[in-house]
Amino acid sequence: MSHTERGGLPQRLRQCHSLKSFAQNFLLWSMAGQKIFLHNERVPRVCNISFNEKRCMFSCRMCPYNEQHVREHYGNASFMDLETVDAIIDSFPDDSYYSFDMSSIGETLEFEQIGEAIRRMKTRRPRVNTIVSTNGVLLTEEMFLALSRSGLDSLQVSLFAENAADHRMITGTTSFDRVKRNLEHAGDLKKRLGLARPYLQTFMIECRENRHSGPAFLEHWSKYVDKAFLRPMYNAGRQIEGMTQVHEPLPKPRRYPCIMPWYSTAVRSTGEVLPCYMYHWHERAWDMSLGNVREKPIADLWRGKDFTDFRKAHLSLDLADYPVCETCDLWAAYTNVWTRDNGSFSYRGVQPGDFLRRAPEHRGG
């Protein structure tokens, strides 16, 4: 998930259009805030949008795209049409609590209509956060200015590494110097022109092998972007050669339900709605769809039988019908908001004591 800019007190107060957006801005430190923020029954907080599915120019070690059968599956390019974009927009309330998180299968900036798609989002749902993730190869001056004119809220450049050698090891490319120039120029351009948007951010994937370079990454990029940060690597149930996750995974007996079925969903370029973003990558999940946004709004699908069954499977941890979830470890990256009785899990909502109980370290928000 991408970071979103919360801003100072006046800005955060202006963003409070609902109880959920208030929790997002002021209560995430508490268990009450985490519960309100993460658990959604009406519509997902985050809609991951893949404008295009095609072979990626990168072959990152930690990405399932690195596997040959996945790359072959996306050999034929598919691009979203603007009617599908409109259907996604219509599915969400105009509230700063929600986010359109655009991170394509392939490179997001290869979508030729990206400026128009974002312009429609910001015209019809101006309060909803719009976030584009890119590897930065195509982030020319022309592209950056087009994204700024579209009203894009946040642009996240996945730089991955502090230096060219680590970047090549992670991505399998020699594009580090090009991406670095593009990002530095974008940062300089934003300052020189006094552009308020997009909020510019970049991150390094932190693993045990490269964590020593984290301070240098933060020092350099803090001069150019609004936010530079380190993102811990999660292996999502896969062993990744040359990269070891920093955090210690929880032992399997302590597993609790993943919050993703209550928090976010993903939409393919065709409009097909997936149980989770990770379902883009698994061959047993490529034909799995919980409906199409062009036929039914996401809110209706979210409350429908297929999503309900998906959630029930997570509450019982009986995930045999959901192959991606069986081995994925993203469940451990978010706050445990569940109550367990007699072996099964349930959500009891916010209790009075939750407002005083500090939440453990969390990824959500």
Short mmCIF file of C-alpha atoms in Angstrom, two decimals:
data_model
loop_
_atom_site.label_atom_id
_atom_site.label_comp_id
_atom_site.label_asym_id
_atom_site.label_seq_id
_atom_site.Cartn_x
_atom_site.Cartn_y
_atom_site.Cartn_z
CA MET A 1 0.00 0.00 0.00
CA SER A 2 1.11 3.52 -0.76
CA HIS A 3 1.44 6.28 1.81
CA THR A 4 -0.99 9.17 1.64
CA GLU A 5 -0.29 12.68 2.85
CA ARG A 6 -2.27 13.59 5.95
CA GLY A 7 -0.83 17.10 6.38
CA GLY A 8 -1.08 19.40 9.40
CA LEU A 9 -3.97 19.85 11.82
CA PRO A 10 -6.08 22.23 9.65
CA GLN A 11 -5.72 19.95 6.63
CA ARG A 12 -6.58 16.83 8.61
CA LEU A 13 -9.66 18.51 10.06
CA ARG A 14 -10.81 19.40 6.54
CA GLN A 15 -10.42 15.74 5.57
CA CYS A 16 -12.84 14.52 8.24
CA HIS A 17 -15.98 13.83 6.23
CA SER A 18 -17.01 10.73 8.19
CA LEU A 19 -16.21 8.73 11.32
CA LYS A 20 -13.81 6.63 9.30
CA SER A 21 -11.87 9.60 7.95
CA PHE A 22 -11.73 11.02 11.50
CA ALA A 23 -10.24 7.71 12.72
CA GLN A 24 -7.77 7.81 9.83
CA ASN A 25 -6.57 11.29 10.74
CA PHE A 26 -6.59 11.17 14.53
CA LEU A 27 -7.13 7.72 16.04
CA LEU A 28 -4.79 5.28 14.29
CA TRP A 29 -2.60 5.09 17.41
CA SER A 30 -5.44 3.32 19.25
CA MET A 31 -7.17 -0.03 18.78
CA ALA A 32 -10.45 1.86 18.28
CA GLY A 33 -8.94 3.82 15.39
CA GLN A 34 -7.45 0.70 13.84
CA LYS A 35 -10.78 -1.11 13.98
CA ILE A 36 -12.72 1.77 12.46
CA PHE A 37 -10.07 2.34 9.82
CA LEU A 38 -9.50 -1.26 8.73
CA HIS A 39 -12.88 -2.96 8.95
CA ASN A 40 -15.35 -2.07 6.20
CA GLU A 41 -18.70 -3.64 5.38
CA ARG A 42 -20.02 -1.01 2.95
CA VAL A 43 -17.22 -0.66 0.40
CA PRO A 44 -13.44 -1.29 0.49
CA ARG A 45 -11.24 1.58 1.65
CA VAL A 46 -8.65 0.93 -1.07
CA CYS A 47 -9.41 0.06 -4.67
CA ASN A 48 -6.27 -1.21 -6.38
CA ILE A 49 -6.67 -0.45 -10.08
CA SER A 50 -4.67 -2.11 -12.83
CA PHE A 51 -5.02 0.14 -15.89
CA ASN A 52 -3.04 -2.33 -17.95
CA GLU A 53 -1.84 -5.91 -17.76
CA LYS A 54 1.22 -6.67 -19.83
CA ARG A 55 4.76 -7.95 -19.53
CA CYS A 56 6.71 -5.77 -17.16
CA MET A 57 9.98 -4.09 -18.14
CA PHE A 58 11.34 -5.11 -14.71
CA SER A 59 11.81 -8.57 -13.24
CA CYS A 60 11.96 -7.83 -9.51
CA ARG A 61 13.00 -10.67 -7.24
CA MET A 62 10.34 -10.05 -4.61
CA CYS A 63 7.55 -9.73 -7.18
CA PRO A 64 5.65 -12.81 -8.38
CA TYR A 65 6.06 -11.33 -11.87
CA ASN A 66 9.61 -12.68 -11.71
CA GLU A 67 8.27 -16.18 -12.34
CA GLN A 68 8.32 -17.17 -16.01
CA HIS A 69 4.80 -18.63 -16.15
CA VAL A 70 3.41 -15.35 -14.80
CA ARG A 71 5.25 -13.31 -17.42
CA GLU A 72 3.97 -15.62 -20.15
CA HIS A 73 0.41 -15.27 -18.87
CA TYR A 74 0.55 -11.51 -19.40
CA GLY A 75 2.10 -11.78 -22.85
CA ASN A 76 -0.95 -10.19 -24.50
CA ALA A 77 -1.45 -6.62 -23.34
CA SER A 78 -4.82 -5.48 -22.00
CA PHE A 79 -5.75 -1.84 -21.34
CA MET A 80 -8.71 -0.41 -19.40
CA ASP A 81 -11.25 1.71 -21.25
CA LEU A 82 -12.66 4.91 -19.81
CA GLU A 83 -16.14 3.41 -19.36
CA THR A 84 -14.63 0.96 -16.85
CA VAL A 85 -12.84 3.85 -15.14
CA ASP A 86 -16.21 5.63 -14.82
CA ALA A 87 -17.82 2.53 -13.31
CA ILE A 88 -15.09 2.33 -10.66
CA ILE A 89 -15.50 6.02 -9.81
CA ASP A 90 -19.26 5.60 -9.43
CA SER A 91 -18.72 2.78 -6.91
CA PHE A 92 -17.19 4.99 -4.21
CA PRO A 93 -18.39 7.83 -1.96
CA ASP A 94 -16.65 11.19 -2.16
CA ASP A 95 -14.69 10.91 1.10
CA SER A 96 -10.97 11.32 1.76
CA TYR A 97 -11.06 8.02 3.64
CA TYR A 98 -11.09 6.14 0.31
CA SER A 99 -8.24 5.69 -2.16
CA PHE A 100 -7.83 4.80 -5.81
CA ASP A 101 -4.44 3.10 -5.79
CA MET A 102 -3.22 2.70 -9.36
CA SER A 103 -0.49 0.09 -9.68
CA SER A 104 -0.70 -1.83 -12.92
CA ILE A 105 0.45 -5.30 -13.89
CA GLY A 106 3.39 -3.99 -15.83
CA GLU A 107 4.28 -0.30 -15.70
CA THR A 108 1.41 2.04 -14.79
CA LEU A 109 2.67 4.97 -16.89
CA GLU A 110 2.36 2.88 -20.06
CA PHE A 111 -1.40 3.52 -19.90
CA GLU A 112 -1.83 6.26 -22.51
CA GLN A 113 -5.09 7.59 -21.02
CA ILE A 114 -3.78 7.87 -17.47
CA GLY A 115 -4.09 11.65 -17.35
CA GLU A 116 -7.71 11.61 -18.50
CA ALA A 117 -8.58 8.75 -16.11
CA ILE A 118 -7.23 10.65 -13.10
CA ARG A 119 -8.86 13.90 -14.26
CA ARG A 120 -12.24 12.10 -14.22
CA MET A 121 -11.56 10.75 -10.74
CA LYS A 122 -10.66 14.15 -9.32
CA THR A 123 -13.55 15.90 -11.10
CA ARG A 124 -16.24 13.50 -9.88
CA ARG A 125 -14.72 12.34 -6.58
CA PRO A 126 -12.39 15.20 -5.61
CA ARG A 127 -11.97 14.05 -2.00
CA VAL A 128 -10.94 10.47 -2.83
CA ASN A 129 -7.17 10.02 -2.73
CA THR A 130 -5.55 9.16 -6.06
CA ILE A 131 -2.20 7.40 -5.93
CA VAL A 132 -0.06 6.23 -8.84
CA SER A 133 2.83 3.81 -8.38
CA THR A 134 5.54 3.69 -11.02
CA ASN A 135 9.04 2.32 -11.48
CA GLY A 136 10.05 5.77 -12.75
CA VAL A 137 11.49 4.74 -16.13
CA LEU A 138 8.82 6.71 -18.05
CA LEU A 139 8.63 9.63 -15.61
CA THR A 140 9.70 12.29 -18.09
CA GLU A 141 9.13 15.99 -17.50
CA GLU A 142 6.14 15.87 -19.87
CA MET A 143 4.63 12.93 -17.97
CA PHE A 144 5.18 14.53 -14.55
CA LEU A 145 3.51 17.77 -15.64
CA ALA A 146 0.59 15.85 -17.16
CA LEU A 147 0.06 14.00 -13.88
CA SER A 148 0.20 17.28 -11.99
CA ARG A 149 -2.40 18.87 -14.30
CA SER A 150 -4.69 15.85 -13.89
CA GLY A 151 -5.01 16.60 -10.16
CA LEU A 152 -3.17 13.47 -9.01
CA ASP A 153 -2.75 13.52 -5.24
CA SER A 154 0.25 11.26 -4.79
CA LEU A 155 2.98 9.81 -7.03
CA GLN A 156 5.04 6.97 -5.62
CA VAL A 157 8.24 6.00 -7.40
CA SER A 158 9.37 2.50 -6.52
CA LEU A 159 13.11 3.12 -6.54
CA PHE A 160 13.73 -0.09 -4.52
CA ALA A 161 17.39 0.58 -3.74
CA GLU A 162 19.95 3.18 -2.74
CA ASN A 163 22.53 2.36 -5.42
CA ALA A 164 22.81 0.92 -8.92
CA ALA A 165 24.20 -2.46 -7.85
CA ASP A 166 21.37 -3.16 -5.40
CA HIS A 167 18.82 -1.85 -7.91
CA ARG A 168 20.14 -4.22 -10.57
CA MET A 169 20.12 -7.12 -8.12
CA ILE A 170 16.48 -6.44 -7.21
CA THR A 171 15.01 -5.44 -10.59
CA GLY A 172 17.20 -7.28 -13.08
CA THR A 173 17.70 -4.02 -15.03
CA THR A 174 20.34 -1.36 -15.53
CA SER A 175 17.85 1.51 -15.31
CA PHE A 176 18.89 2.95 -11.93
CA ASP A 177 20.68 6.03 -13.29
CA ARG A 178 17.76 6.86 -15.61
CA VAL A 179 15.19 6.52 -12.85
CA LYS A 180 17.36 8.53 -10.47
CA ARG A 181 17.65 11.39 -13.00
CA ASN A 182 13.90 11.30 -13.68
CA LEU A 183 13.01 11.45 -10.00
CA GLU A 184 15.52 14.16 -9.13
CA HIS A 185 14.25 16.25 -12.04
CA ALA A 186 10.63 15.74 -10.98
CA GLY A 187 11.49 16.87 -7.46
CA ASP A 188 13.36 19.93 -8.71
CA LEU A 189 10.54 20.74 -11.14
CA LYS A 190 7.89 20.55 -8.44
CA LYS A 191 9.83 22.96 -6.23
CA ARG A 192 10.72 25.36 -9.04
CA LEU A 193 7.13 25.62 -10.28
CA GLY A 194 5.64 25.64 -6.78
CA LEU A 195 3.37 22.68 -7.52
CA ALA A 196 1.21 21.52 -4.63
CA ARG A 197 0.51 18.17 -6.28
CA PRO A 198 1.34 15.43 -6.70
CA TYR A 199 2.76 14.54 -3.29
CA LEU A 200 6.04 12.93 -4.36
CA GLN A 201 7.40 9.91 -2.56
CA THR A 202 9.87 7.10 -3.05
CA PHE A 203 10.89 4.04 -1.09
CA MET A 204 13.60 1.46 -0.75
CA ILE A 205 12.80 -2.21 -0.21
CA GLU A 206 14.52 -3.01 3.08
CA CYS A 207 15.89 -6.51 3.58
CA ARG A 208 18.67 -7.80 5.78
CA GLU A 209 21.16 -7.71 2.91
CA ASN A 210 20.74 -3.99 2.14
CA ARG A 211 19.44 -2.39 5.32
CA HIS A 212 22.85 -0.79 5.95
CA SER A 213 22.20 1.54 2.98
CA GLY A 214 18.86 2.76 4.36
CA PRO A 215 20.20 5.92 6.07
CA ALA A 216 21.99 7.06 2.90
CA PHE A 217 18.81 6.50 0.87
CA LEU A 218 16.75 8.62 3.25
CA GLU A 219 19.37 11.37 3.42
CA HIS A 220 19.67 11.73 -0.35
CA TRP A 221 16.02 11.50 -1.37
CA SER A 222 14.69 13.70 1.41
CA LYS A 223 16.26 16.57 -0.56
CA TYR A 224 14.10 15.88 -3.62
CA VAL A 225 10.80 14.31 -2.56
CA ASP A 226 8.09 15.00 0.00
CA LYS A 227 8.54 11.60 1.62
CA ALA A 228 11.34 9.04 1.42
CA PHE A 229 10.86 5.86 3.41
CA LEU A 230 11.98 2.28 3.87
CA ARG A 231 9.48 -0.47 3.11
CA PRO A 232 10.13 -3.80 4.83
CA MET A 233 10.10 -6.72 2.43
CA TYR A 234 7.30 -9.23 2.89
CA ASN A 235 7.88 -12.47 1.04
CA ALA A 236 4.15 -13.29 0.70
CA GLY A 237 4.90 -16.95 1.37
CA ARG A 238 7.74 -17.20 -1.14
CA GLN A 239 11.46 -17.70 -0.63
CA ILE A 240 13.34 -14.92 -2.43
CA GLU A 241 16.92 -15.59 -3.39
CA GLY A 242 19.32 -12.96 -2.10
CA MET A 243 16.71 -11.12 -0.01
CA THR A 244 15.77 -11.93 3.58
CA GLN A 245 12.88 -10.17 5.28
CA VAL A 246 13.83 -8.01 8.23
CA HIS A 247 10.89 -8.85 10.45
CA GLU A 248 10.51 -12.22 12.08
CA PRO A 249 7.39 -13.95 10.71
CA LEU A 250 4.87 -15.05 13.29
CA PRO A 251 4.70 -18.81 13.85
CA LYS A 252 1.83 -20.45 11.98
CA PRO A 253 -0.23 -21.38 15.09
CA ARG A 254 -0.62 -17.68 15.87
CA ARG A 255 -2.13 -16.83 12.50
CA TYR A 256 -5.24 -14.65 12.53
CA PRO A 257 -7.55 -13.61 9.66
CA CYS A 258 -6.18 -11.27 7.04
CA ILE A 259 -7.89 -7.87 7.05
CA MET A 260 -7.71 -7.55 3.25
CA PRO A 261 -11.23 -9.00 2.65
CA TRP A 262 -12.57 -6.11 4.75
CA TYR A 263 -10.09 -3.45 3.61
CA SER A 264 -9.23 -3.51 -0.09
CA THR A 265 -9.90 -5.10 -3.42
CA ALA A 266 -8.44 -5.04 -6.90
CA VAL A 267 -9.88 -4.39 -10.35
CA ARG A 268 -8.34 -5.74 -13.55
CA SER A 269 -8.26 -3.70 -16.75
CA THR A 270 -11.27 -5.72 -17.92
CA GLY A 271 -13.34 -4.63 -14.91
CA GLU A 272 -13.12 -8.00 -13.17
CA VAL A 273 -13.01 -7.60 -9.38
CA LEU A 274 -10.54 -9.84 -7.53
CA PRO A 275 -10.62 -11.02 -3.92
CA CYS A 276 -7.24 -9.33 -3.36
CA TYR A 277 -4.43 -7.67 -5.28
CA MET A 278 -2.25 -10.77 -4.87
CA TYR A 279 -4.65 -12.75 -7.05
CA HIS A 280 -3.09 -11.18 -10.13
CA TRP A 281 -0.11 -13.50 -9.74
CA HIS A 282 -1.30 -17.05 -9.02
CA GLU A 283 -2.10 -19.42 -11.88
CA ARG A 284 -4.90 -21.08 -9.88
CA ALA A 285 -6.46 -17.65 -9.36
CA TRP A 286 -6.24 -16.13 -12.84
CA ASP A 287 -9.82 -17.12 -13.64
CA MET A 288 -11.14 -16.15 -10.19
CA SER A 289 -13.43 -13.15 -10.23
CA LEU A 290 -16.05 -11.98 -7.74
CA GLY A 291 -17.90 -9.99 -10.39
CA ASN A 292 -17.39 -7.20 -12.90
CA VAL A 293 -17.63 -3.52 -11.97
CA ARG A 294 -19.19 -2.76 -15.35
CA GLU A 295 -22.13 -4.98 -14.44
CA LYS A 296 -22.51 -4.26 -10.73
CA PRO A 297 -21.07 -1.57 -8.41
CA ILE A 298 -18.23 -2.63 -6.13
CA ALA A 299 -20.40 -1.89 -3.07
CA ASP A 300 -22.93 -4.50 -4.24
CA LEU A 301 -20.21 -7.03 -4.96
CA TRP A 302 -18.56 -6.28 -1.59
CA ARG A 303 -21.76 -7.27 0.23
CA GLY A 304 -22.59 -10.15 -2.11
CA LYS A 305 -22.34 -13.89 -1.57
CA ASP A 306 -18.90 -14.42 -3.12
CA PHE A 307 -17.19 -11.80 -0.97
CA THR A 308 -19.15 -13.00 2.08
CA ASP A 309 -17.90 -16.56 1.51
CA PHE A 310 -14.37 -15.23 1.10
CA ARG A 311 -14.59 -13.50 4.48
CA LYS A 312 -16.06 -16.56 6.19
CA ALA A 313 -13.12 -18.61 4.94
CA HIS A 314 -10.72 -16.15 6.54
CA LEU A 315 -12.58 -16.10 9.85
CA SER A 316 -12.30 -19.89 10.04
CA LEU A 317 -8.82 -19.94 8.43
CA ASP A 318 -10.19 -22.61 6.08
CA LEU A 319 -8.51 -21.27 2.94
CA ALA A 320 -8.37 -24.35 0.71
CA ASP A 321 -10.54 -22.64 -1.91
CA TYR A 322 -8.33 -19.54 -1.92
CA PRO A 323 -4.86 -20.74 -2.94
CA VAL A 324 -3.13 -17.36 -2.75
CA CYS A 325 -4.24 -16.81 0.85
CA GLU A 326 -2.97 -20.18 2.08
CA THR A 327 0.70 -19.18 1.85
CA CYS A 328 0.56 -15.35 1.85
CA ASP A 329 1.89 -13.61 4.98
CA LEU A 330 0.36 -10.14 4.52
CA TRP A 331 -2.09 -10.96 7.31
CA ALA A 332 0.77 -10.35 9.76
CA ALA A 333 1.43 -6.84 8.41
CA TYR A 334 -1.81 -5.37 9.76
CA THR A 335 -3.21 -4.94 13.25
CA ASN A 336 -5.05 -7.94 14.71
CA VAL A 337 -8.59 -6.62 15.22
CA TRP A 338 -10.16 -10.03 15.84
CA THR A 339 -11.61 -11.83 18.85
CA ARG A 340 -11.16 -15.60 19.08
CA ASP A 341 -13.65 -17.91 20.76
CA ASN A 342 -13.52 -21.69 20.62
CA GLY A 343 -11.15 -21.70 17.66
CA SER A 344 -13.07 -19.33 15.41
CA PHE A 345 -12.61 -15.58 14.91
CA SER A 346 -15.11 -12.75 14.95
CA TYR A 347 -15.19 -8.98 14.83
CA ARG A 348 -16.89 -7.44 17.83
CA GLY A 349 -16.56 -3.84 16.80
CA VAL A 350 -15.18 -0.99 18.88
CA GLN A 351 -15.34 -1.45 22.65
CA PRO A 352 -15.02 1.50 25.10
CA GLY A 353 -11.60 0.32 26.25
CA ASP A 354 -10.28 0.35 22.66
CA PHE A 355 -10.08 4.14 22.72
CA LEU A 356 -7.48 3.93 25.49
CA ARG A 357 -5.65 0.83 24.28
CA ARG A 358 -2.63 1.60 22.11
CA ALA A 359 -2.41 -0.42 18.93
CA PRO A 360 0.75 -2.41 18.22
CA GLU A 361 2.93 -1.44 15.28
CA HIS A 362 0.78 -1.53 12.20
CA ARG A 363 1.05 -1.16 8.46
CA GLY A 364 -2.46 0.12 7.89
CA GLY A 365 -2.66 3.88 7.38
#
